[in-house]
């Protein structure tokens, strides 16, 4: 490890797992390490198969993390996205440091995590760093950002609450399509 990796900058644990971020890894590409807990013993074992890396230098993958049972959320505050609202006009453009969050899921305890979905802001501007803070609990995901949006879509809302609604559909395999909706946005 390199001191610039910022190993351990963000941590999350549910007792069975310990998520440790290193958002500075590889020129701020970012990396997240997953450690497995041992029953009735406060010790975690590193699982090299469970290391997850960001996509691009500067993304800061792992700037915030959380675990909720068989799901983990990892945010990349420095990632670039196509955003729709970039000021007082409706337009789509690539915006730097707007941020994204990624949800990973596993089928059962002991299984590997796989990519489930990407959460990207639709109404933020350059430097908002969507995902600077995050918490996920019982189907509700709350994502924080650094800057406030002050465009035509309403007052500044630096925190977004996303809720999940799932229905189980039986086809050839069990699928659980989930819809995440922005339920509330708020600020002080």
JSON list of C-alpha atoms in Angstrom, two decimals:
[
{"chain": "A", "resi": 1, "resn": "UNK", "atom": "CA", "xyz": [0.00, 0.00, 0.00]},
{"chain": "A", "resi": 2, "resn": "UNK", "atom": "CA", "xyz": [0.96, 3.59, -0.61]},
{"chain": "A", "resi": 3, "resn": "UNK", "atom": "CA", "xyz": [0.28, 6.45, 1.82]},
{"chain": "A", "resi": 4, "resn": "UNK", "atom": "CA", "xyz": [-1.60, 8.23, -0.98]},
{"chain": "A", "resi": 5, "resn": "UNK", "atom": "CA", "xyz": [-4.08, 5.32, -1.14]},
{"chain": "A", "resi": 6, "resn": "UNK", "atom": "CA", "xyz": [-5.77, 6.73, 1.99]},
{"chain": "A", "resi": 7, "resn": "UNK", "atom": "CA", "xyz": [-6.45, 3.16, 3.16]},
{"chain": "A", "resi": 8, "resn": "UNK", "atom": "CA", "xyz": [-9.08, 3.14, 5.90]},
{"chain": "A", "resi": 9, "resn": "UNK", "atom": "CA", "xyz": [-10.48, 6.59, 5.13]},
{"chain": "A", "resi": 10, "resn": "UNK", "atom": "CA", "xyz": [-14.04, 5.25, 5.28]},
{"chain": "A", "resi": 11, "resn": "UNK", "atom": "CA", "xyz": [-15.22, 2.16, 7.15]},
{"chain": "A", "resi": 12, "resn": "UNK", "atom": "CA", "xyz": [-18.50, 0.33, 7.56]},
{"chain": "A", "resi": 13, "resn": "UNK", "atom": "CA", "xyz": [-19.33, -2.90, 9.36]},
{"chain": "A", "resi": 14, "resn": "UNK", "atom": "CA", "xyz": [-22.37, -4.95, 10.22]},
{"chain": "A", "resi": 15, "resn": "UNK", "atom": "CA", "xyz": [-20.36, -7.44, 12.32]},
{"chain": "A", "resi": 16, "resn": "UNK", "atom": "CA", "xyz": [-20.23, -10.06, 9.57]},
{"chain": "A", "resi": 17, "resn": "UNK", "atom": "CA", "xyz": [-18.40, -7.78, 7.10]},
{"chain": "A", "resi": 18, "resn": "UNK", "atom": "CA", "xyz": [-15.95, -4.91, 7.34]},
{"chain": "A", "resi": 19, "resn": "UNK", "atom": "CA", "xyz": [-15.74, -2.57, 4.34]},
{"chain": "A", "resi": 20, "resn": "UNK", "atom": "CA", "xyz": [-12.51, -0.53, 4.14]},
{"chain": "A", "resi": 21, "resn": "UNK", "atom": "CA", "xyz": [-11.99, 2.12, 1.50]},
{"chain": "A", "resi": 22, "resn": "UNK", "atom": "CA", "xyz": [-8.86, 3.48, -0.14]},
{"chain": "A", "resi": 23, "resn": "UNK", "atom": "CA", "xyz": [-10.20, 6.30, -2.36]},
{"chain": "A", "resi": 24, "resn": "UNK", "atom": "CA", "xyz": [-6.71, 7.55, -3.25]},
{"chain": "A", "resi": 25, "resn": "UNK", "atom": "CA", "xyz": [-5.53, 4.20, -4.69]},
{"chain": "A", "resi": 26, "resn": "UNK", "atom": "CA", "xyz": [-3.98, 4.36, -8.20]},
{"chain": "A", "resi": 27, "resn": "UNK", "atom": "CA", "xyz": [-4.13, 8.12, -8.76]},
{"chain": "A", "resi": 28, "resn": "UNK", "atom": "CA", "xyz": [-7.53, 8.41, -7.00]},
{"chain": "A", "resi": 29, "resn": "UNK", "atom": "CA", "xyz": [-9.11, 5.61, -9.03]},
{"chain": "A", "resi": 30, "resn": "UNK", "atom": "CA", "xyz": [-10.06, 4.10, -5.66]},
{"chain": "A", "resi": 31, "resn": "UNK", "atom": "CA", "xyz": [-10.37, 0.61, -4.24]},
{"chain": "A", "resi": 32, "resn": "UNK", "atom": "CA", "xyz": [-12.53, -1.04, -1.59]},
{"chain": "A", "resi": 33, "resn": "UNK", "atom": "CA", "xyz": [-11.48, -4.04, 0.50]},
{"chain": "A", "resi": 34, "resn": "UNK", "atom": "CA", "xyz": [-13.97, -6.46, 2.03]},
{"chain": "A", "resi": 35, "resn": "UNK", "atom": "CA", "xyz": [-13.08, -8.37, 5.17]},
{"chain": "A", "resi": 36, "resn": "UNK", "atom": "CA", "xyz": [-15.15, -11.27, 6.51]},
{"chain": "A", "resi": 37, "resn": "UNK", "atom": "CA", "xyz": [-15.91, -11.46, 10.22]},
{"chain": "A", "resi": 38, "resn": "UNK", "atom": "CA", "xyz": [-15.68, -14.60, 12.34]},
{"chain": "A", "resi": 39, "resn": "UNK", "atom": "CA", "xyz": [-18.63, -15.58, 14.54]},
{"chain": "A", "resi": 40, "resn": "UNK", "atom": "CA", "xyz": [-18.24, -14.63, 18.21]},
{"chain": "A", "resi": 41, "resn": "UNK", "atom": "CA", "xyz": [-14.75, -13.24, 17.69]},
{"chain": "A", "resi": 42, "resn": "UNK", "atom": "CA", "xyz": [-13.77, -9.66, 16.92]},
{"chain": "A", "resi": 43, "resn": "UNK", "atom": "CA", "xyz": [-11.44, -10.55, 14.07]},
{"chain": "A", "resi": 44, "resn": "UNK", "atom": "CA", "xyz": [-11.79, -10.00, 10.34]},
{"chain": "A", "resi": 45, "resn": "UNK", "atom": "CA", "xyz": [-10.11, -11.91, 7.52]},
{"chain": "A", "resi": 46, "resn": "UNK", "atom": "CA", "xyz": [-9.24, -10.22, 4.21]},
{"chain": "A", "resi": 47, "resn": "UNK", "atom": "CA", "xyz": [-10.83, -11.81, 1.15]},
{"chain": "A", "resi": 48, "resn": "UNK", "atom": "CA", "xyz": [-8.73, -10.92, -1.93]},
{"chain": "A", "resi": 49, "resn": "UNK", "atom": "CA", "xyz": [-11.55, -12.06, -4.25]},
{"chain": "A", "resi": 50, "resn": "UNK", "atom": "CA", "xyz": [-13.73, -9.32, -2.79]},
{"chain": "A", "resi": 51, "resn": "UNK", "atom": "CA", "xyz": [-11.57, -6.32, -3.71]},
{"chain": "A", "resi": 52, "resn": "UNK", "atom": "CA", "xyz": [-13.52, -3.85, -5.87]},
{"chain": "A", "resi": 53, "resn": "UNK", "atom": "CA", "xyz": [-11.84, -1.07, -7.88]},
{"chain": "A", "resi": 54, "resn": "UNK", "atom": "CA", "xyz": [-13.14, 2.13, -9.42]},
{"chain": "A", "resi": 55, "resn": "UNK", "atom": "CA", "xyz": [-13.15, 2.75, -13.14]},
{"chain": "A", "resi": 56, "resn": "UNK", "atom": "CA", "xyz": [-11.11, 5.90, -13.77]},
{"chain": "A", "resi": 57, "resn": "UNK", "atom": "CA", "xyz": [-8.35, 7.92, -12.16]},
{"chain": "A", "resi": 58, "resn": "UNK", "atom": "CA", "xyz": [-9.86, 10.77, -10.18]},
{"chain": "A", "resi": 59, "resn": "UNK", "atom": "CA", "xyz": [-13.15, 8.95, -9.37]},
{"chain": "A", "resi": 60, "resn": "UNK", "atom": "CA", "xyz": [-12.24, 8.52, -5.67]},
{"chain": "A", "resi": 61, "resn": "UNK", "atom": "CA", "xyz": [-14.16, 5.23, -5.57]},
{"chain": "A", "resi": 62, "resn": "UNK", "atom": "CA", "xyz": [-14.71, 4.51, -1.88]},
{"chain": "A", "resi": 63, "resn": "UNK", "atom": "CA", "xyz": [-15.08, 8.13, -0.72]},
{"chain": "A", "resi": 64, "resn": "UNK", "atom": "CA", "xyz": [-18.03, 6.76, 1.28]},
{"chain": "A", "resi": 65, "resn": "UNK", "atom": "CA", "xyz": [-19.23, 3.21, 1.92]},
{"chain": "A", "resi": 66, "resn": "UNK", "atom": "CA", "xyz": [-21.96, 1.36, 3.80]},
{"chain": "A", "resi": 67, "resn": "UNK", "atom": "CA", "xyz": [-23.13, -2.22, 4.26]},
{"chain": "A", "resi": 68, "resn": "UNK", "atom": "CA", "xyz": [-26.69, -3.43, 4.82]},
{"chain": "A", "resi": 69, "resn": "UNK", "atom": "CA", "xyz": [-26.92, -7.22, 5.01]},
{"chain": "A", "resi": 70, "resn": "UNK", "atom": "CA", "xyz": [-26.25, -8.62, 1.55]},
{"chain": "A", "resi": 71, "resn": "UNK", "atom": "CA", "xyz": [-25.86, -5.22, -0.11]},
{"chain": "A", "resi": 72, "resn": "UNK", "atom": "CA", "xyz": [-23.04, -2.72, -0.03]},
{"chain": "A", "resi": 73, "resn": "UNK", "atom": "CA", "xyz": [-22.95, 0.77, -1.46]},
{"chain": "A", "resi": 74, "resn": "UNK", "atom": "CA", "xyz": [-19.71, 2.37, -2.60]},
{"chain": "A", "resi": 75, "resn": "UNK", "atom": "CA", "xyz": [-19.62, 5.98, -3.76]},
{"chain": "A", "resi": 76, "resn": "UNK", "atom": "CA", "xyz": [-17.18, 7.63, -6.17]},
{"chain": "A", "resi": 77, "resn": "UNK", "atom": "CA", "xyz": [-17.40, 11.35, -5.34]},
{"chain": "A", "resi": 78, "resn": "UNK", "atom": "CA", "xyz": [-15.05, 12.41, -8.13]},
{"chain": "A", "resi": 79, "resn": "UNK", "atom": "CA", "xyz": [-16.72, 10.55, -10.98]},
{"chain": "A", "resi": 80, "resn": "UNK", "atom": "CA", "xyz": [-17.96, 12.39, -14.05]},
{"chain": "A", "resi": 81, "resn": "UNK", "atom": "CA", "xyz": [-21.53, 12.02, -15.25]},
{"chain": "A", "resi": 82, "resn": "UNK", "atom": "CA", "xyz": [-23.88, 13.34, -17.84]},
{"chain": "A", "resi": 83, "resn": "UNK", "atom": "CA", "xyz": [-26.20, 15.60, -15.91]},
{"chain": "A", "resi": 84, "resn": "UNK", "atom": "CA", "xyz": [-29.36, 17.21, -17.16]},
{"chain": "A", "resi": 85, "resn": "UNK", "atom": "CA", "xyz": [-29.65, 20.42, -15.13]},
{"chain": "A", "resi": 86, "resn": "UNK", "atom": "CA", "xyz": [-26.44, 22.40, -15.15]},
{"chain": "A", "resi": 87, "resn": "UNK", "atom": "CA", "xyz": [-27.67, 25.87, -14.29]},
{"chain": "A", "resi": 88, "resn": "UNK", "atom": "CA", "xyz": [-30.76, 27.74, -15.29]},
{"chain": "A", "resi": 89, "resn": "UNK", "atom": "CA", "xyz": [-31.20, 25.84, -18.55]},
{"chain": "A", "resi": 90, "resn": "UNK", "atom": "CA", "xyz": [-32.21, 22.30, -19.35]},
{"chain": "A", "resi": 91, "resn": "UNK", "atom": "CA", "xyz": [-29.26, 20.64, -21.09]},
{"chain": "A", "resi": 92, "resn": "UNK", "atom": "CA", "xyz": [-27.20, 17.48, -20.89]},
{"chain": "A", "resi": 93, "resn": "UNK", "atom": "CA", "xyz": [-23.45, 17.63, -20.59]},
{"chain": "A", "resi": 94, "resn": "UNK", "atom": "CA", "xyz": [-20.53, 15.81, -19.05]},
{"chain": "A", "resi": 95, "resn": "UNK", "atom": "CA", "xyz": [-19.95, 17.27, -15.60]},
{"chain": "A", "resi": 96, "resn": "UNK", "atom": "CA", "xyz": [-16.80, 16.63, -13.58]},
{"chain": "A", "resi": 97, "resn": "UNK", "atom": "CA", "xyz": [-16.85, 15.66, -9.92]},
{"chain": "A", "resi": 98, "resn": "UNK", "atom": "CA", "xyz": [-20.62, 15.29, -9.90]},
{"chain": "A", "resi": 99, "resn": "UNK", "atom": "CA", "xyz": [-20.29, 11.85, -8.22]},
{"chain": "A", "resi": 100, "resn": "UNK", "atom": "CA", "xyz": [-21.95, 8.43, -8.39]},
{"chain": "A", "resi": 101, "resn": "UNK", "atom": "CA", "xyz": [-22.76, 5.54, -6.06]},
{"chain": "A", "resi": 102, "resn": "UNK", "atom": "CA", "xyz": [-22.63, 1.83, -6.90]},
{"chain": "A", "resi": 103, "resn": "UNK", "atom": "CA", "xyz": [-24.67, -0.89, -5.25]},
{"chain": "A", "resi": 104, "resn": "UNK", "atom": "CA", "xyz": [-23.30, -4.42, -5.05]},
{"chain": "A", "resi": 105, "resn": "UNK", "atom": "CA", "xyz": [-25.28, -7.46, -3.90]},
{"chain": "A", "resi": 106, "resn": "UNK", "atom": "CA", "xyz": [-24.54, -11.04, -2.98]},
{"chain": "A", "resi": 107, "resn": "UNK", "atom": "CA", "xyz": [-26.94, -13.96, -3.15]},
{"chain": "A", "resi": 108, "resn": "UNK", "atom": "CA", "xyz": [-26.09, -15.28, 0.33]},
{"chain": "A", "resi": 109, "resn": "UNK", "atom": "CA", "xyz": [-23.55, -14.98, 3.11]},
{"chain": "A", "resi": 110, "resn": "UNK", "atom": "CA", "xyz": [-20.17, -16.22, 1.92]},
{"chain": "A", "resi": 111, "resn": "UNK", "atom": "CA", "xyz": [-20.92, -15.55, -1.76]},
{"chain": "A", "resi": 112, "resn": "UNK", "atom": "CA", "xyz": [-19.18, -12.91, -3.88]},
{"chain": "A", "resi": 113, "resn": "UNK", "atom": "CA", "xyz": [-20.66, -9.46, -4.34]},
{"chain": "A", "resi": 114, "resn": "UNK", "atom": "CA", "xyz": [-21.70, -8.52, -7.88]},
{"chain": "A", "resi": 115, "resn": "UNK", "atom": "CA", "xyz": [-22.60, -5.16, -9.40]},
{"chain": "A", "resi": 116, "resn": "UNK", "atom": "CA", "xyz": [-26.30, -4.42, -9.11]},
{"chain": "A", "resi": 117, "resn": "UNK", "atom": "CA", "xyz": [-26.84, -0.78, -10.09]},
{"chain": "A", "resi": 118, "resn": "UNK", "atom": "CA", "xyz": [-25.36, 2.69, -10.41]},
{"chain": "A", "resi": 119, "resn": "UNK", "atom": "CA", "xyz": [-26.94, 5.74, -8.79]},
{"chain": "A", "resi": 120, "resn": "UNK", "atom": "CA", "xyz": [-26.10, 9.00, -10.57]},
{"chain": "A", "resi": 121, "resn": "UNK", "atom": "CA", "xyz": [-27.36, 12.50, -9.92]},
{"chain": "A", "resi": 122, "resn": "UNK", "atom": "CA", "xyz": [-29.64, 14.06, -12.48]},
{"chain": "A", "resi": 123, "resn": "UNK", "atom": "CA", "xyz": [-29.77, 17.60, -11.18]},
{"chain": "A", "resi": 124, "resn": "UNK", "atom": "CA", "xyz": [-26.30, 18.44, -9.90]},
{"chain": "A", "resi": 125, "resn": "UNK", "atom": "CA", "xyz": [-23.48, 20.60, -11.12]},
{"chain": "A", "resi": 126, "resn": "UNK", "atom": "CA", "xyz": [-19.70, 20.38, -11.35]},
{"chain": "A", "resi": 127, "resn": "UNK", "atom": "CA", "xyz": [-18.10, 19.72, -8.00]},
{"chain": "A", "resi": 128, "resn": "UNK", "atom": "CA", "xyz": [-21.24, 18.58, -6.15]},
{"chain": "A", "resi": 129, "resn": "UNK", "atom": "CA", "xyz": [-19.56, 15.27, -5.23]},
{"chain": "A", "resi": 130, "resn": "UNK", "atom": "CA", "xyz": [-22.80, 13.28, -4.94]},
{"chain": "A", "resi": 131, "resn": "UNK", "atom": "CA", "xyz": [-21.98, 10.40, -2.59]},
{"chain": "A", "resi": 132, "resn": "UNK", "atom": "CA", "xyz": [-19.68, 12.30, -0.23]},
{"chain": "A", "resi": 133, "resn": "UNK", "atom": "CA", "xyz": [-21.66, 10.60, 2.53]},
{"chain": "A", "resi": 134, "resn": "UNK", "atom": "CA", "xyz": [-24.02, 7.64, 2.36]},
{"chain": "A", "resi": 135, "resn": "UNK", "atom": "CA", "xyz": [-26.11, 5.41, 4.58]},
{"chain": "A", "resi": 136, "resn": "UNK", "atom": "CA", "xyz": [-28.21, 2.41, 3.55]},
{"chain": "A", "resi": 137, "resn": "UNK", "atom": "CA", "xyz": [-30.66, 0.68, 5.89]},
{"chain": "A", "resi": 138, "resn": "UNK", "atom": "CA", "xyz": [-33.71, -1.53, 5.30]},
{"chain": "A", "resi": 139, "resn": "UNK", "atom": "CA", "xyz": [-34.42, -0.41, 1.73]},
{"chain": "A", "resi": 140, "resn": "UNK", "atom": "CA", "xyz": [-33.67, 3.27, 2.20]},
{"chain": "A", "resi": 141, "resn": "UNK", "atom": "CA", "xyz": [-30.51, 4.87, 0.86]},
{"chain": "A", "resi": 142, "resn": "UNK", "atom": "CA", "xyz": [-29.57, 8.40, 1.87]},
{"chain": "A", "resi": 143, "resn": "UNK", "atom": "CA", "xyz": [-26.86, 10.11, -0.19]},
{"chain": "A", "resi": 144, "resn": "UNK", "atom": "CA", "xyz": [-25.18, 13.40, 0.70]},
{"chain": "A", "resi": 145, "resn": "UNK", "atom": "CA", "xyz": [-23.32, 15.84, -1.50]},
{"chain": "A", "resi": 146, "resn": "UNK", "atom": "CA", "xyz": [-21.01, 18.81, -0.95]},
{"chain": "A", "resi": 147, "resn": "UNK", "atom": "CA", "xyz": [-22.53, 21.71, -2.89]},
{"chain": "A", "resi": 148, "resn": "UNK", "atom": "CA", "xyz": [-26.10, 22.87, -3.22]},
{"chain": "A", "resi": 149, "resn": "UNK", "atom": "CA", "xyz": [-27.91, 23.02, -6.55]},
{"chain": "A", "resi": 150, "resn": "UNK", "atom": "CA", "xyz": [-29.52, 26.42, -7.03]},
{"chain": "A", "resi": 151, "resn": "UNK", "atom": "CA", "xyz": [-31.04, 26.13, -10.50]},
{"chain": "A", "resi": 152, "resn": "UNK", "atom": "CA", "xyz": [-34.64, 26.39, -11.65]},
{"chain": "A", "resi": 153, "resn": "UNK", "atom": "CA", "xyz": [-35.78, 23.06, -10.19]},
{"chain": "A", "resi": 154, "resn": "UNK", "atom": "CA", "xyz": [-36.23, 24.45, -6.68]},
{"chain": "A", "resi": 155, "resn": "UNK", "atom": "CA", "xyz": [-34.30, 25.30, -3.55]},
{"chain": "A", "resi": 156, "resn": "UNK", "atom": "CA", "xyz": [-30.96, 23.75, -2.62]},
{"chain": "A", "resi": 157, "resn": "UNK", "atom": "CA", "xyz": [-31.19, 20.07, -1.66]},
{"chain": "A", "resi": 158, "resn": "UNK", "atom": "CA", "xyz": [-27.79, 18.66, -0.60]},
{"chain": "A", "resi": 159, "resn": "UNK", "atom": "CA", "xyz": [-29.22, 15.34, 0.68]},
{"chain": "A", "resi": 160, "resn": "UNK", "atom": "CA", "xyz": [-31.26, 12.90, -1.38]},
{"chain": "A", "resi": 161, "resn": "UNK", "atom": "CA", "xyz": [-33.29, 10.03, 0.08]},
{"chain": "A", "resi": 162, "resn": "UNK", "atom": "CA", "xyz": [-33.82, 7.10, -2.27]},
{"chain": "A", "resi": 163, "resn": "UNK", "atom": "CA", "xyz": [-36.35, 4.40, -1.44]},
{"chain": "A", "resi": 164, "resn": "UNK", "atom": "CA", "xyz": [-36.62, 0.89, -2.82]},
{"chain": "A", "resi": 165, "resn": "UNK", "atom": "CA", "xyz": [-39.76, -0.97, -3.81]},
{"chain": "A", "resi": 166, "resn": "UNK", "atom": "CA", "xyz": [-39.30, -4.58, -4.90]},
{"chain": "A", "resi": 167, "resn": "UNK", "atom": "CA", "xyz": [-41.60, -7.27, -6.19]},
{"chain": "A", "resi": 168, "resn": "UNK", "atom": "CA", "xyz": [-40.59, -10.88, -6.63]},
{"chain": "A", "resi": 169, "resn": "UNK", "atom": "CA", "xyz": [-41.38, -12.23, -10.07]},
{"chain": "A", "resi": 170, "resn": "UNK", "atom": "CA", "xyz": [-41.05, -15.93, -10.85]},
{"chain": "A", "resi": 171, "resn": "UNK", "atom": "CA", "xyz": [-39.74, -16.62, -14.33]},
{"chain": "A", "resi": 172, "resn": "UNK", "atom": "CA", "xyz": [-37.10, -19.26, -15.15]},
{"chain": "A", "resi": 173, "resn": "UNK", "atom": "CA", "xyz": [-35.14, -17.92, -12.18]},
{"chain": "A", "resi": 174, "resn": "UNK", "atom": "CA", "xyz": [-36.13, -15.77, -9.22]},
{"chain": "A", "resi": 175, "resn": "UNK", "atom": "CA", "xyz": [-35.74, -12.10, -10.05]},
{"chain": "A", "resi": 176, "resn": "UNK", "atom": "CA", "xyz": [-36.26, -9.16, -7.77]},
{"chain": "A", "resi": 177, "resn": "UNK", "atom": "CA", "xyz": [-36.52, -6.02, -9.90]},
{"chain": "A", "resi": 178, "resn": "UNK", "atom": "CA", "xyz": [-36.27, -2.99, -7.67]},
{"chain": "A", "resi": 179, "resn": "UNK", "atom": "CA", "xyz": [-37.19, 0.56, -8.40]},
{"chain": "A", "resi": 180, "resn": "UNK", "atom": "CA", "xyz": [-35.34, 3.33, -6.57]},
{"chain": "A", "resi": 181, "resn": "UNK", "atom": "CA", "xyz": [-37.13, 6.62, -6.36]},
{"chain": "A", "resi": 182, "resn": "UNK", "atom": "CA", "xyz": [-35.97, 9.92, -4.95]},
{"chain": "A", "resi": 183, "resn": "UNK", "atom": "CA", "xyz": [-38.41, 10.28, -2.10]},
{"chain": "A", "resi": 184, "resn": "UNK", "atom": "CA", "xyz": [-37.20, 13.39, -0.31]},
{"chain": "A", "resi": 185, "resn": "UNK", "atom": "CA", "xyz": [-34.49, 15.92, -0.76]},
{"chain": "A", "resi": 186, "resn": "UNK", "atom": "CA", "xyz": [-33.71, 18.30, 2.04]},
{"chain": "A", "resi": 187, "resn": "UNK", "atom": "CA", "xyz": [-31.29, 20.81, 3.47]},
{"chain": "A", "resi": 188, "resn": "UNK", "atom": "CA", "xyz": [-31.03, 23.22, 6.39]}
]
